[in-house]
Coordinates of C-alpha atoms and ligand atoms in Angstrom, one line a residue:
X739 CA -9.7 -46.5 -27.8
X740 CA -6.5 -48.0 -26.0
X741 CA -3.5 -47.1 -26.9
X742 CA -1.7 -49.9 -28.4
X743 CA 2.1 -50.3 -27.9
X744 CA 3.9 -53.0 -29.9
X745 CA 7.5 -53.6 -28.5
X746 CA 10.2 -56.1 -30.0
X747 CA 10.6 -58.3 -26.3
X748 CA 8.8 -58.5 -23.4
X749 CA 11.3 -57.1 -21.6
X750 CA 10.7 -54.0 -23.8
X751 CA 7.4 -54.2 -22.7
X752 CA 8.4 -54.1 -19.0
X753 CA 10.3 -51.4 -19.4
X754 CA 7.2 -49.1 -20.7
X755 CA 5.1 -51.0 -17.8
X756 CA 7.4 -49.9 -15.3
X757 CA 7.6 -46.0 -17.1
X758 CA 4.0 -45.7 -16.3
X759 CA 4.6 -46.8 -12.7
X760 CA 7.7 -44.9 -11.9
X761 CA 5.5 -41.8 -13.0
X762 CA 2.8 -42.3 -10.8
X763 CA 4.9 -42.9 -7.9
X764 CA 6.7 -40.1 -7.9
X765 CA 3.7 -37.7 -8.2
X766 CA 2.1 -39.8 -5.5
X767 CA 4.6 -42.6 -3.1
X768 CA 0.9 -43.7 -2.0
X769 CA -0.6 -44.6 -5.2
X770 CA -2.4 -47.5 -5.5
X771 CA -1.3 -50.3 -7.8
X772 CA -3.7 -53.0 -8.8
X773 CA -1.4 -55.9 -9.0
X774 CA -1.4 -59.2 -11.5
X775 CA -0.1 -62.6 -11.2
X776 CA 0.9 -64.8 -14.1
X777 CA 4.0 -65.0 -16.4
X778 CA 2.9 -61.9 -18.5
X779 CA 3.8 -59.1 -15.5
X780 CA 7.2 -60.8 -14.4
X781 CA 9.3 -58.2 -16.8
X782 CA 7.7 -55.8 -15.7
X783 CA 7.9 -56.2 -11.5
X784 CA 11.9 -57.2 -12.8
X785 CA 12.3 -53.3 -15.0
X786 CA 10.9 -51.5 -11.6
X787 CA 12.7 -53.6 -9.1
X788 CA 15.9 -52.4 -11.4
X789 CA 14.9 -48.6 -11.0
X790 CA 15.6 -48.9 -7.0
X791 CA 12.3 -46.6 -6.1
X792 CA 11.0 -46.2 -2.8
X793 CA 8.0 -48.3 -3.3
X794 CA 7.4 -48.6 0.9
X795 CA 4.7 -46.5 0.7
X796 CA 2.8 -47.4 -2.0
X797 CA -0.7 -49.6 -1.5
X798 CA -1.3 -53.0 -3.4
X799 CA -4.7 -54.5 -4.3
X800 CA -4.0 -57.9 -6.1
X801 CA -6.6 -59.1 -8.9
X802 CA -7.8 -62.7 -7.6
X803 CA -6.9 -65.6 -5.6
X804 CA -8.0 -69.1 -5.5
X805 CA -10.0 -70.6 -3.3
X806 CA -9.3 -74.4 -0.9
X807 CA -5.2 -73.7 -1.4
X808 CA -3.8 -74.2 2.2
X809 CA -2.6 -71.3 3.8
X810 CA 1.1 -70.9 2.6
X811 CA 0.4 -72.9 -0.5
X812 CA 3.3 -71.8 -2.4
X813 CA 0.8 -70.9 -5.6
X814 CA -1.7 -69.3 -4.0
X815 CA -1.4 -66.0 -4.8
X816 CA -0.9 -64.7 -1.6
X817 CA 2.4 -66.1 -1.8
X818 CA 2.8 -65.6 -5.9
X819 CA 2.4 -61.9 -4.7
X820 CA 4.6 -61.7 -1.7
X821 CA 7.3 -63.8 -3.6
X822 CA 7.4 -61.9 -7.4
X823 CA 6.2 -58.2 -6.1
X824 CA 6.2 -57.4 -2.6
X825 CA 9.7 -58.7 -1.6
X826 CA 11.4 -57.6 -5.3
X827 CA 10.4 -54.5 -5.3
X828 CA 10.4 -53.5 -1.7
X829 CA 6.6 -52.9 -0.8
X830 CA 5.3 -52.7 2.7
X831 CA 3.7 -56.6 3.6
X832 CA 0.7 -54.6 5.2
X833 CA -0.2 -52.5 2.7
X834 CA -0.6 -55.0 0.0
X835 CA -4.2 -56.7 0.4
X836 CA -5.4 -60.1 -1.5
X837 CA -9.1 -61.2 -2.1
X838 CA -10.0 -63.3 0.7
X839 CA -7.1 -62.5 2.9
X840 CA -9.2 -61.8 5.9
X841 CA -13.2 -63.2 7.1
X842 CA -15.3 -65.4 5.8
X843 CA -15.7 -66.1 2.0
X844 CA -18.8 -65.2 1.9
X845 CA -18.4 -61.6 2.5
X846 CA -15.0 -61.4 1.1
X847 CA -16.4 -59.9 -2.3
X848 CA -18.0 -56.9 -0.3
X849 CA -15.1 -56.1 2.2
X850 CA -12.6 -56.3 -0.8
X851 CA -15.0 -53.6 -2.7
X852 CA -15.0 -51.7 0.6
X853 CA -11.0 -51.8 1.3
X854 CA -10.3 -50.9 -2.5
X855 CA -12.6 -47.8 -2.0
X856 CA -11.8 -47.1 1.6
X857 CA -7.6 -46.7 0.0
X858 CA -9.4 -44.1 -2.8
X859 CA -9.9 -46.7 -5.8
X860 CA -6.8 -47.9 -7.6
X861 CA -4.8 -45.8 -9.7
X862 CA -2.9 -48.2 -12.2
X863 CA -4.1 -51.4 -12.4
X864 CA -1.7 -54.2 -14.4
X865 CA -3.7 -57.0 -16.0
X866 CA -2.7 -60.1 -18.1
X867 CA -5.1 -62.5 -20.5
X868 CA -5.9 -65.6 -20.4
X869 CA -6.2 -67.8 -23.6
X870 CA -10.2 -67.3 -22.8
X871 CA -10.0 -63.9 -23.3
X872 CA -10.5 -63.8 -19.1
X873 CA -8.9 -60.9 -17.0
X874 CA -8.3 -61.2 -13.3
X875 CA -10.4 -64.5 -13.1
X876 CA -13.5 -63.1 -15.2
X877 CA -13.8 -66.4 -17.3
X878 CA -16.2 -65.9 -20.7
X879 CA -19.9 -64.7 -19.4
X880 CA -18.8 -62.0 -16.6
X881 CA -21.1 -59.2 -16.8
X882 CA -19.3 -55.9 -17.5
X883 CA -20.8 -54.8 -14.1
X884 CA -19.8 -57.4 -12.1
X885 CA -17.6 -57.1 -8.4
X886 CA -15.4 -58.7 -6.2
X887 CA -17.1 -62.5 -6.0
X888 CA -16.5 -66.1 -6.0
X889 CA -16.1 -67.5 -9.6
X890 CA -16.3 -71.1 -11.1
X891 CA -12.5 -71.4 -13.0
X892 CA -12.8 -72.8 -17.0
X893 CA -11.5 -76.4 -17.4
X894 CA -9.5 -74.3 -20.1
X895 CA -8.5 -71.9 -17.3
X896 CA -7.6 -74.6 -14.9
X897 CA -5.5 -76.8 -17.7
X898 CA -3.8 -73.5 -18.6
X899 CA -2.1 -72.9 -15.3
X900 CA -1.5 -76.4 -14.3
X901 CA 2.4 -76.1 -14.8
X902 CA 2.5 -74.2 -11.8
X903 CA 1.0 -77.1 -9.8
X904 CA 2.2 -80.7 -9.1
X905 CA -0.8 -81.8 -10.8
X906 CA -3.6 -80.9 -12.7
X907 CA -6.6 -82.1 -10.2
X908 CA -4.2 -79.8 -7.7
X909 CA -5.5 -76.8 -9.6
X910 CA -8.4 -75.4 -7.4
X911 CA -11.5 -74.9 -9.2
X912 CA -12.7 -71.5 -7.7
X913 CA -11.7 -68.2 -6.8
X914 CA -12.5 -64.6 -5.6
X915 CA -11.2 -62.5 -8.4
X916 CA -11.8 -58.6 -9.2
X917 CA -15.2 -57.8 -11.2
X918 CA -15.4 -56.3 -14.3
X919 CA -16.9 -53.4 -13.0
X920 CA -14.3 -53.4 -9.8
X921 CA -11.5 -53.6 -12.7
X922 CA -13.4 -50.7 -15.0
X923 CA -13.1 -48.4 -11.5
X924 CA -9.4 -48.3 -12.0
X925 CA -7.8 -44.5 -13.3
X926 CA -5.7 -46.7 -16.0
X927 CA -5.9 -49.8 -17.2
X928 CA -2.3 -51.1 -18.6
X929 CA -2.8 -54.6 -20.1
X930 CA 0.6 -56.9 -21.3
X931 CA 0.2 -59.8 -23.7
X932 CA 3.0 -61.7 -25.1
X933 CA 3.8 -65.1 -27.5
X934 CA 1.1 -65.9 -30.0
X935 CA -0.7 -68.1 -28.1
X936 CA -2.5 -64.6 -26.8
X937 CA -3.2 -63.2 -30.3
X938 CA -6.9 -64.2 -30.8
X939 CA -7.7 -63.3 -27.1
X940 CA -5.6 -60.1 -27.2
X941 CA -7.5 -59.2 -30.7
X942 CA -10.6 -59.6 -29.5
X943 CA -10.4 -57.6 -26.3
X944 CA -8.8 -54.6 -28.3
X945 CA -10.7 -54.7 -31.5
X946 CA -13.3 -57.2 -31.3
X947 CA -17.0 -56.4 -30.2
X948 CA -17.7 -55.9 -26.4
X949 CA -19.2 -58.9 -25.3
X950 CA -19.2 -60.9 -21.9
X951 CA -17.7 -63.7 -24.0
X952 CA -14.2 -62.5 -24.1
X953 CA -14.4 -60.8 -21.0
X954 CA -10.8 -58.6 -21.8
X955 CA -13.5 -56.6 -24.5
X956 CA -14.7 -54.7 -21.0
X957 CA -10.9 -52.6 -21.9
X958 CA -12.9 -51.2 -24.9
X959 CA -15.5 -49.2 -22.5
X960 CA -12.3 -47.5 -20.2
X961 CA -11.3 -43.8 -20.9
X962 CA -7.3 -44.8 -20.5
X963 CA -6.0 -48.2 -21.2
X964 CA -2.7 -48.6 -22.4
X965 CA -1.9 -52.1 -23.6
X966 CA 1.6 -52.9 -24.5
X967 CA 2.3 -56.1 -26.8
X968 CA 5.1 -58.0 -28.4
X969 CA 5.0 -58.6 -32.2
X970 CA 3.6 -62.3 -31.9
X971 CA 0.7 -61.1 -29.4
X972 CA 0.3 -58.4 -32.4
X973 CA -0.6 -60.7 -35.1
X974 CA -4.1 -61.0 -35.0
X975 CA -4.5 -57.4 -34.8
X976 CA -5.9 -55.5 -37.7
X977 CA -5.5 -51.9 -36.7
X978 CA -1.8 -52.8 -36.1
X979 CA -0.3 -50.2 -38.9
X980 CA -2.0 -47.8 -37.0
X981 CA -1.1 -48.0 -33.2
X982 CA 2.6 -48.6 -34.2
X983 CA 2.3 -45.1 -36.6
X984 CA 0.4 -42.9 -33.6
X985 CA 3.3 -44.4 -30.8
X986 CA 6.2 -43.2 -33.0
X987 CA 4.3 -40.1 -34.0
X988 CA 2.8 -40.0 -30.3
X989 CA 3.0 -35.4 -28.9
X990 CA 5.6 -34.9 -26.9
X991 CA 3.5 -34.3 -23.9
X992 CA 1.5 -37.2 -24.5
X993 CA 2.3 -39.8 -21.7
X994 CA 1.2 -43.5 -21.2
Ligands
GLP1741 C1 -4.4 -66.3 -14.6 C2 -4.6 -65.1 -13.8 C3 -4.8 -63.9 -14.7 C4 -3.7 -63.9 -15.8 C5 -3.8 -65.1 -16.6 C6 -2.7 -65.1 -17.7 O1 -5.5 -67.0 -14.9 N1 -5.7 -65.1 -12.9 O2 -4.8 -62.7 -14.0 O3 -3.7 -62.7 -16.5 O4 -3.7 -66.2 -15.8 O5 -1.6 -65.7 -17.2 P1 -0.1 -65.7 -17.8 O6 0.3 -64.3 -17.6 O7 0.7 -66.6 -17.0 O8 -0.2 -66.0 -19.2

């Protein structure tokens, strides 16, 4: 089962985020991060900029994109990326790789597969969750199997990240994102979810059956997933007692 962390802030949560990280990149400067966008991963990309590392060498594979934004658009996630992660903390431009970035969108699904197992599969990959229960862009009804494709975004999806938009209609309605099965592929799955309005999504995923309905259930089926929660994201959980006994009575040489 995942290991459930339940911090006081979400800059608590960063901190632990960016533990896990710091780790791996010092056994390995050319690990391979799978990167999120969204509010939820902001304290985390702030607690390892802090730390100073030498992140130069280290590849990126972000999660999804959208599909019709202008090049440049300053919300596509091209740009989310190069803006909140790559310049913060100091990653080589090149080495960082979106879906879609490069070809034709009809084989951008395959040659995203392809680059992510060409670099060796991703070690840590960071994921939010959507109010659907959705990770990457896997909106309810994504087969645990699936790969890198072109999805159809929820109205719910698409109303949810309208602030970051001028408008609503602005909002595409598609996007490439990361399969289930391209996201199970990752050696560590560390998911963040904070505020209440991610309780019944967050509960589900962690403790509710596995079902293509609330997509984040896939975490149940991963060998190492780590998800680290504040107390409001907590509150549907009813195993809660338990994860925040095993963390403070976690082995000494247990590590996230
Ligand atoms: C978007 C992204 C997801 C993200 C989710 C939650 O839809 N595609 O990767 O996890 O939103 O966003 P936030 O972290 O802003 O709540």
């Amino acid at each position: 089962m995942a290991e459930v962390v339940i911090v006081g802030s979400a800059e608590d949560a960063g901190q632990v985020a960016a533990d896990a990280i710091e780790h791996l990149v010092r056994a390995n400067p050319r690990a391979v991060l799978g990167l999120a966008t969204g509010s939820t991963p902001l304290t985390t990309w702030r607690a390892l900029a802090a730390r100073g590392l030498d992140l130069s060498q280290v590849r990126g594979f972000a999660l999804d994109e959208y599909v019709g934004l202008p090049a440049g658009h300053p919300e596509s996630y091209r740009s989310v990326i190069t803006r909140e992660v790559v310049e913060p903390l100091g990653l080589t431009p090149e080495l960082v790789r979106v879906p879609a970035d490069s070809g034709p969108i009809e084989t951008a699904g395959a040659d995203y597969e392809a680059a992510i197992e060409a670099a060796g599969g991703v070690d840590l990959q960071i994921l939010g969750i959507g109010r659907t229960g959705h990770i990457g862009f896997n909106e309810p009804g994504s087969s645990f199997a699936s790969l890198t494709r072109v999805k159809t975004l929820t109205e719910q999806t698409r109303i949810d990240n309208a602030r970051f938009f001028d408008s609503p209609e602005d909002v595409p309605r598609h996007c490439v994102t990361q399969g289930l099965g391209t996201i199970l592929r990752a050696r560590h799955l560390v998911l963040l979810a904070f505020g209440a309005a991610k309780a019944a999504a967050l509960a589900g995923a962690v403790e509710g059956p596995l079902t293509a309905s609330l997509p984040g259930s896939a975490i149940q089926l991963h060998p190492r997933v780590t998800v680290i929660v504040d107390e409001a994201a907590a509150s549907e959980l009813q195993h809660a007692d338990y994860y925040r006994y095993a963390w403070e009575h976690r082995l000494p040489w247990e590590r996230l």
